[in-house]
CSV table of C-alpha atoms in Angstrom, one decimal:
chain,number,residue,atom,x,y,z
A,1,UNK,CA,-9.3,-22.6,3.0
A,2,UNK,CA,-10.4,-20.8,-0.2
A,3,UNK,CA,-14.0,-21.4,-1.2
A,4,UNK,CA,-15.0,-20.0,-4.6
A,5,UNK,CA,-18.7,-19.6,-5.1
A,6,UNK,CA,-18.1,-20.7,-8.7
A,7,UNK,CA,-15.3,-21.9,-10.9
A,8,UNK,CA,-12.2,-19.6,-10.4
A,9,UNK,CA,-12.7,-18.3,-13.9
A,10,UNK,CA,-16.2,-17.2,-13.1
A,11,UNK,CA,-17.5,-13.8,-12.1
A,12,UNK,CA,-18.6,-14.6,-8.5
A,13,UNK,CA,-16.5,-13.4,-5.6
A,14,UNK,CA,-13.9,-15.7,-4.0
A,15,UNK,CA,-14.2,-15.9,-0.2
A,16,UNK,CA,-11.0,-16.4,1.8
A,17,UNK,CA,-11.3,-17.8,5.3
A,18,UNK,CA,-8.8,-19.1,7.8
A,19,UNK,CA,-9.1,-21.8,10.5
A,20,UNK,CA,-10.3,-20.6,14.0
A,21,UNK,CA,-10.5,-17.0,12.8
A,22,UNK,CA,-6.7,-16.8,13.1
A,23,UNK,CA,-6.5,-13.9,10.7
A,24,UNK,CA,-6.4,-10.1,11.3
A,25,UNK,CA,-5.8,-8.8,7.8
A,26,UNK,CA,-4.6,-5.2,7.3
A,27,UNK,CA,-3.8,-4.9,3.6
A,28,UNK,CA,-4.1,-7.2,0.6
A,29,UNK,CA,-2.5,-7.5,-2.9
A,30,UNK,CA,-3.2,-9.8,-5.8
A,31,UNK,CA,0.1,-11.2,-7.0
A,32,UNK,CA,-0.8,-13.2,-10.1
A,33,UNK,CA,-3.4,-13.9,-12.7
A,34,UNK,CA,-4.6,-17.0,-10.8
A,35,UNK,CA,-6.2,-14.8,-8.1
A,36,UNK,CA,-3.5,-15.6,-5.6
A,37,UNK,CA,-3.6,-13.0,-2.9
A,38,UNK,CA,-1.3,-12.0,-0.1
A,39,UNK,CA,-2.3,-10.2,3.2
A,40,UNK,CA,-0.5,-8.6,6.1
A,41,UNK,CA,-1.8,-10.5,9.1
A,42,UNK,CA,-1.6,-8.7,12.4
A,43,UNK,CA,-2.7,-11.9,14.3
A,44,UNK,CA,0.3,-14.0,13.4
A,45,UNK,CA,2.6,-11.1,12.7
A,46,UNK,CA,3.4,-12.2,9.1
A,47,UNK,CA,2.4,-12.1,5.5
A,48,UNK,CA,0.1,-14.9,4.4
A,49,UNK,CA,-0.4,-16.1,0.8
A,50,UNK,CA,-3.7,-17.7,-0.3
A,51,UNK,CA,-3.8,-19.6,-3.5
A,52,UNK,CA,-6.7,-21.5,-4.9
A,53,UNK,CA,-6.8,-25.1,-3.8
A,54,UNK,CA,-3.7,-24.8,-1.6
A,55,UNK,CA,-3.0,-24.4,2.1
A,56,UNK,CA,-2.0,-20.9,3.0
A,57,UNK,CA,1.7,-20.0,3.1
A,58,UNK,CA,3.0,-18.0,6.1
A,59,UNK,CA,6.0,-15.7,5.5
A,60,UNK,CA,7.6,-14.7,8.7
A,61,UNK,CA,11.2,-13.5,8.3
A,62,UNK,CA,13.9,-15.0,10.5
A,63,UNK,CA,15.3,-11.5,11.1
A,64,UNK,CA,13.4,-8.3,11.6
A,65,UNK,CA,10.4,-10.1,13.0
A,66,UNK,CA,7.2,-8.1,12.4
A,67,UNK,CA,5.4,-6.4,15.3
A,68,UNK,CA,2.4,-4.9,13.5
A,69,UNK,CA,2.7,-5.5,9.7
A,70,UNK,CA,0.4,-3.2,7.8
A,71,UNK,CA,1.2,-1.8,4.3
A,72,UNK,CA,1.8,-4.3,1.5
A,73,UNK,CA,3.0,-4.2,-2.1
A,74,UNK,CA,4.3,-6.7,-4.6
A,75,UNK,CA,7.1,-6.3,-7.2
A,76,UNK,CA,6.2,-8.8,-10.0
A,77,UNK,CA,9.6,-8.7,-11.8
A,78,UNK,CA,11.6,-9.5,-8.6
A,79,UNK,CA,8.8,-11.4,-6.9
A,80,UNK,CA,9.4,-9.3,-3.8
A,81,UNK,CA,7.0,-8.2,-1.1
A,82,UNK,CA,7.4,-4.8,0.5
A,83,UNK,CA,5.9,-4.6,4.0
A,84,UNK,CA,5.5,-1.6,6.3
A,85,UNK,CA,5.5,-2.3,10.1
A,86,UNK,CA,3.7,0.4,12.2
A,87,UNK,CA,5.0,-1.3,15.4
A,88,UNK,CA,8.7,-1.1,14.4
A,89,UNK,CA,8.3,2.0,12.2
A,90,UNK,CA,10.2,0.3,9.3
A,91,UNK,CA,9.9,-1.2,5.9
A,92,UNK,CA,10.9,-4.8,5.1
A,93,UNK,CA,11.6,-6.1,1.6
A,94,UNK,CA,11.5,-9.9,1.3
A,95,UNK,CA,11.1,-12.6,-1.3
A,96,UNK,CA,8.3,-15.2,-1.6
A,97,UNK,CA,10.2,-17.6,0.7
A,98,UNK,CA,10.3,-15.0,3.5
A,99,UNK,CA,14.0,-14.2,3.1
A,100,UNK,CA,14.7,-10.6,4.0
A,101,UNK,CA,16.3,-8.7,1.1
A,102,UNK,CA,16.4,-5.3,2.7
A,103,UNK,CA,15.1,-3.1,5.4
A,104,UNK,CA,14.5,0.7,5.7
A,105,UNK,CA,16.0,2.0,7.9
A,106,UNK,CA,19.0,-0.4,8.1
A,107,UNK,CA,19.2,-0.5,11.8
A,108,UNK,CA,19.5,-3.1,14.6
A,109,UNK,CA,16.0,-4.1,15.7
A,110,UNK,CA,16.8,-2.9,19.3
A,111,UNK,CA,17.6,0.6,17.9
A,112,UNK,CA,14.6,0.7,15.5
A,113,UNK,CA,12.1,1.3,18.3
A,114,UNK,CA,13.8,4.7,18.9
A,115,UNK,CA,13.1,5.8,15.3
A,116,UNK,CA,9.4,6.1,15.4
A,117,UNK,CA,8.8,8.2,18.5
A,118,UNK,CA,6.4,11.1,18.2
A,119,UNK,CA,7.8,13.8,16.0
A,120,UNK,CA,10.5,11.6,14.4
A,121,UNK,CA,12.0,13.4,11.4
A,122,UNK,CA,14.5,12.5,8.8
A,123,UNK,CA,14.5,10.6,5.5
A,124,UNK,CA,14.8,7.2,7.0
A,125,UNK,CA,12.5,7.8,9.9
A,126,UNK,CA,8.8,6.8,9.9
A,127,UNK,CA,6.0,7.6,12.3
A,128,UNK,CA,2.9,5.7,11.1
A,129,UNK,CA,3.8,4.0,7.8
A,130,UNK,CA,0.3,2.5,7.4
A,131,UNK,CA,0.3,2.2,3.7
A,132,UNK,CA,2.7,1.9,0.8
A,133,UNK,CA,2.9,1.1,-2.9
A,134,UNK,CA,5.5,0.3,-5.6
A,135,UNK,CA,5.2,2.4,-8.8
A,136,UNK,CA,6.0,1.5,-12.4
A,137,UNK,CA,9.7,2.4,-11.8
A,138,UNK,CA,9.8,0.0,-8.9
A,139,UNK,CA,10.2,2.8,-6.4
A,140,UNK,CA,8.7,2.3,-2.9
A,141,UNK,CA,6.3,5.1,-1.9
A,142,UNK,CA,5.4,5.2,1.8
A,143,UNK,CA,2.5,7.1,3.4
A,144,UNK,CA,4.2,8.4,6.5
A,145,UNK,CA,0.9,9.5,8.1
A,146,UNK,CA,2.0,11.2,11.4
A,147,UNK,CA,4.9,13.0,9.6
A,148,UNK,CA,2.2,14.1,7.1
A,149,UNK,CA,4.2,13.3,3.9
A,150,UNK,CA,5.1,10.7,1.3
A,151,UNK,CA,8.6,9.2,1.2
A,152,UNK,CA,10.1,7.7,-1.9
A,153,UNK,CA,12.9,5.1,-2.0
A,154,UNK,CA,14.6,2.9,-4.5
A,155,UNK,CA,14.0,-0.8,-4.1
A,156,UNK,CA,17.4,-1.2,-2.6
A,157,UNK,CA,16.4,1.2,0.2
A,158,UNK,CA,18.1,4.4,-0.9
A,159,UNK,CA,16.1,7.5,-0.1
A,160,UNK,CA,15.1,9.6,-3.1
A,161,UNK,CA,12.9,12.4,-2.0
A,162,UNK,CA,9.7,13.3,0.1
A,163,UNK,CA,6.7,15.4,-0.7
A,164,UNK,CA,3.3,16.5,0.5
A,165,UNK,CA,4.1,18.6,3.5
A,166,UNK,CA,4.8,21.9,1.8
A,167,UNK,CA,3.0,24.0,-0.7
A,168,UNK,CA,-0.5,25.5,-0.9
A,169,UNK,CA,-2.3,22.1,-0.3
A,170,UNK,CA,-0.2,20.1,2.2
A,171,UNK,CA,-1.2,16.6,3.2
A,172,UNK,CA,-3.0,16.4,6.6
A,173,UNK,CA,-3.0,12.6,7.2
A,174,UNK,CA,-1.9,10.6,4.1
A,175,UNK,CA,-3.1,7.0,4.2
A,176,UNK,CA,-3.9,4.9,1.1
A,177,UNK,CA,-1.6,5.3,-1.9
A,178,UNK,CA,-1.5,3.9,-5.4
A,179,UNK,CA,-0.4,4.9,-9.0
A,180,UNK,CA,-2.3,5.3,-12.2
A,181,UNK,CA,-1.3,4.4,-15.7
A,182,UNK,CA,0.7,7.6,-16.1
A,183,UNK,CA,2.6,6.7,-12.9
A,184,UNK,CA,1.0,9.7,-11.2
A,185,UNK,CA,0.5,9.2,-7.5
A,186,UNK,CA,-2.9,9.1,-5.8
A,187,UNK,CA,-3.1,9.7,-2.0
A,188,UNK,CA,-6.1,9.5,0.3
A,189,UNK,CA,-5.8,12.4,2.8
A,190,UNK,CA,-8.2,11.7,5.7
A,191,UNK,CA,-7.7,14.9,7.6
A,192,UNK,CA,-8.5,17.1,4.5
A,193,UNK,CA,-11.3,14.8,3.3
A,194,UNK,CA,-9.9,14.3,-0.2
A,195,UNK,CA,-8.0,12.1,-2.6
A,196,UNK,CA,-5.3,14.0,-4.4
A,197,UNK,CA,-3.0,13.4,-7.4
A,198,UNK,CA,0.7,14.2,-7.7
A,199,UNK,CA,3.0,13.6,-10.6
A,200,UNK,CA,5.8,11.0,-10.3
A,201,UNK,CA,8.2,13.7,-9.1
A,202,UNK,CA,5.9,14.6,-6.2
A,203,UNK,CA,4.4,17.8,-7.6
A,204,UNK,CA,0.8,18.5,-6.7
A,205,UNK,CA,-1.6,18.3,-9.6
A,206,UNK,CA,-5.1,18.4,-8.3
A,207,UNK,CA,-7.7,17.1,-5.9
A,208,UNK,CA,-9.6,14.3,-7.7
A,209,UNK,CA,-12.2,13.5,-5.0
A,210,UNK,CA,-13.3,15.9,-2.3
A,211,UNK,CA,-16.0,16.5,0.3
A,212,UNK,CA,-18.8,17.3,0.0
A,213,UNK,CA,-18.8,16.9,-3.8
A,214,UNK,CA,-18.1,13.2,-3.6
A,215,UNK,CA,-19.4,12.5,-0.1
A,216,UNK,CA,-16.1,11.3,1.3
A,217,UNK,CA,-15.2,12.1,4.9
A,218,UNK,CA,-12.2,10.1,6.0
A,219,UNK,CA,-10.8,8.2,3.0
A,220,UNK,CA,-8.5,5.3,4.1
A,221,UNK,CA,-7.6,2.5,1.7
A,222,UNK,CA,-7.1,3.4,-1.9
A,223,UNK,CA,-6.8,1.4,-5.2
A,224,UNK,CA,-7.2,1.9,-8.9
A,225,UNK,CA,-8.4,-0.6,-11.5
A,226,UNK,CA,-6.8,-1.0,-15.0
A,227,UNK,CA,-9.8,0.8,-16.4
A,228,UNK,CA,-9.3,3.8,-14.3
A,229,UNK,CA,-11.9,3.3,-11.5
A,230,UNK,CA,-10.7,4.6,-8.2
A,231,UNK,CA,-11.9,2.7,-5.1
A,232,UNK,CA,-11.7,4.1,-1.6
A,233,UNK,CA,-12.6,2.8,1.8
A,234,UNK,CA,-14.2,5.5,4.0
A,235,UNK,CA,-13.6,4.8,7.6
A,236,UNK,CA,-16.1,7.4,8.8
A,237,UNK,CA,-19.1,5.4,7.6
A,238,UNK,CA,-17.7,2.0,6.8
A,239,UNK,CA,-18.4,2.3,3.1
A,240,UNK,CA,-16.5,1.4,-0.1
A,241,UNK,CA,-16.9,4.0,-2.9
A,242,UNK,CA,-16.0,3.6,-6.5
A,243,UNK,CA,-15.4,6.5,-8.9
A,244,UNK,CA,-14.7,6.4,-12.6
A,245,UNK,CA,-12.0,9.0,-12.6
A,246,UNK,CA,-9.9,8.4,-15.6
A,247,UNK,CA,-12.4,6.8,-18.1
A,248,UNK,CA,-9.8,4.5,-19.7
A,249,UNK,CA,-11.5,3.0,-22.8
A,250,UNK,CA,-9.1,0.1,-23.3
A,251,UNK,CA,-6.9,-1.1,-20.4
A,252,UNK,CA,-4.5,-2.5,-23.0
A,253,UNK,CA,-4.2,0.7,-25.0
A,254,UNK,CA,-1.5,3.4,-24.7
A,255,UNK,CA,-1.3,5.7,-21.7
A,256,UNK,CA,-3.4,8.6,-22.9
A,257,UNK,CA,-6.6,9.5,-21.1
A,258,UNK,CA,-9.7,9.5,-23.2
C-alpha cells in the first residue's frame, strides 16, 4: 500500500497508493514522526490513515456520516481529527478510532442540510468550509469560503469569533489556512490573488504574497514548514510554489524571527 523509494529514514519521497484507485484525496496531514499520514477521501466518504508497512485504516463515524469530507487537521495532544464536510456544511471532531467527539453545528443530520444554503449566516453556519486548521491554542479555524470569512471555535465547539469580512482588506474567497510559529494565521485568498497574515485575534497584519510580485493567481492549499517556508498550491496553473517568508534560522529555537 505504501511504497517508499528508499528506507523510510531516507530523503526520497514516499508514494502512497490505494487498490483499484479507490481514493479521491482532498486534504492531507502528517500525524506523527513516522510519516503516518491521514487524508480526507471523497471516494469512500471517510478519513483514511496510511502508516508505513500497514494496511490503511478507514475512519467512518457511525453518526454524522460524511457526504463530502474536505478540510482536515490533527490535534496531537488529544489525538483528535477535525474534519470539515462541504456536503453537510459542518465540522466533525473524532478520535483515531472514528468515534465522534463533537460536531459544529450540533444539529440533527436531517436539519444540517438547511444550514449551508446560499447566503447562510450566523456563527454556527457554514457555506463552503473547504479548509481548516488547529492552532497552537487548540482552537479550530475554519475557512468559510462562500461567507468570505474565517470562523474560530474552541475544540469543544464553542464559537469564539470570526474575522476577514470587514476592514480595508476583506477576504474575497478564503481557502487554505495555517499558522506560523507566532500563532499568526495565514490565509490564501483566491479572489484577491494573495496570501495574507492575521494575528491570533484575527486582526489583519499584512499581505505576505501577492500578484504579480510573486506570480500567484488563485492560491488554494496552504502550508508552512518548521523553518518558515510557505507552500501554496495555485489552482490556476496547477503549480506548487514555495516561498521562504520567515527565514527561521533554527526550527528548535525561540519564536523570534531572524
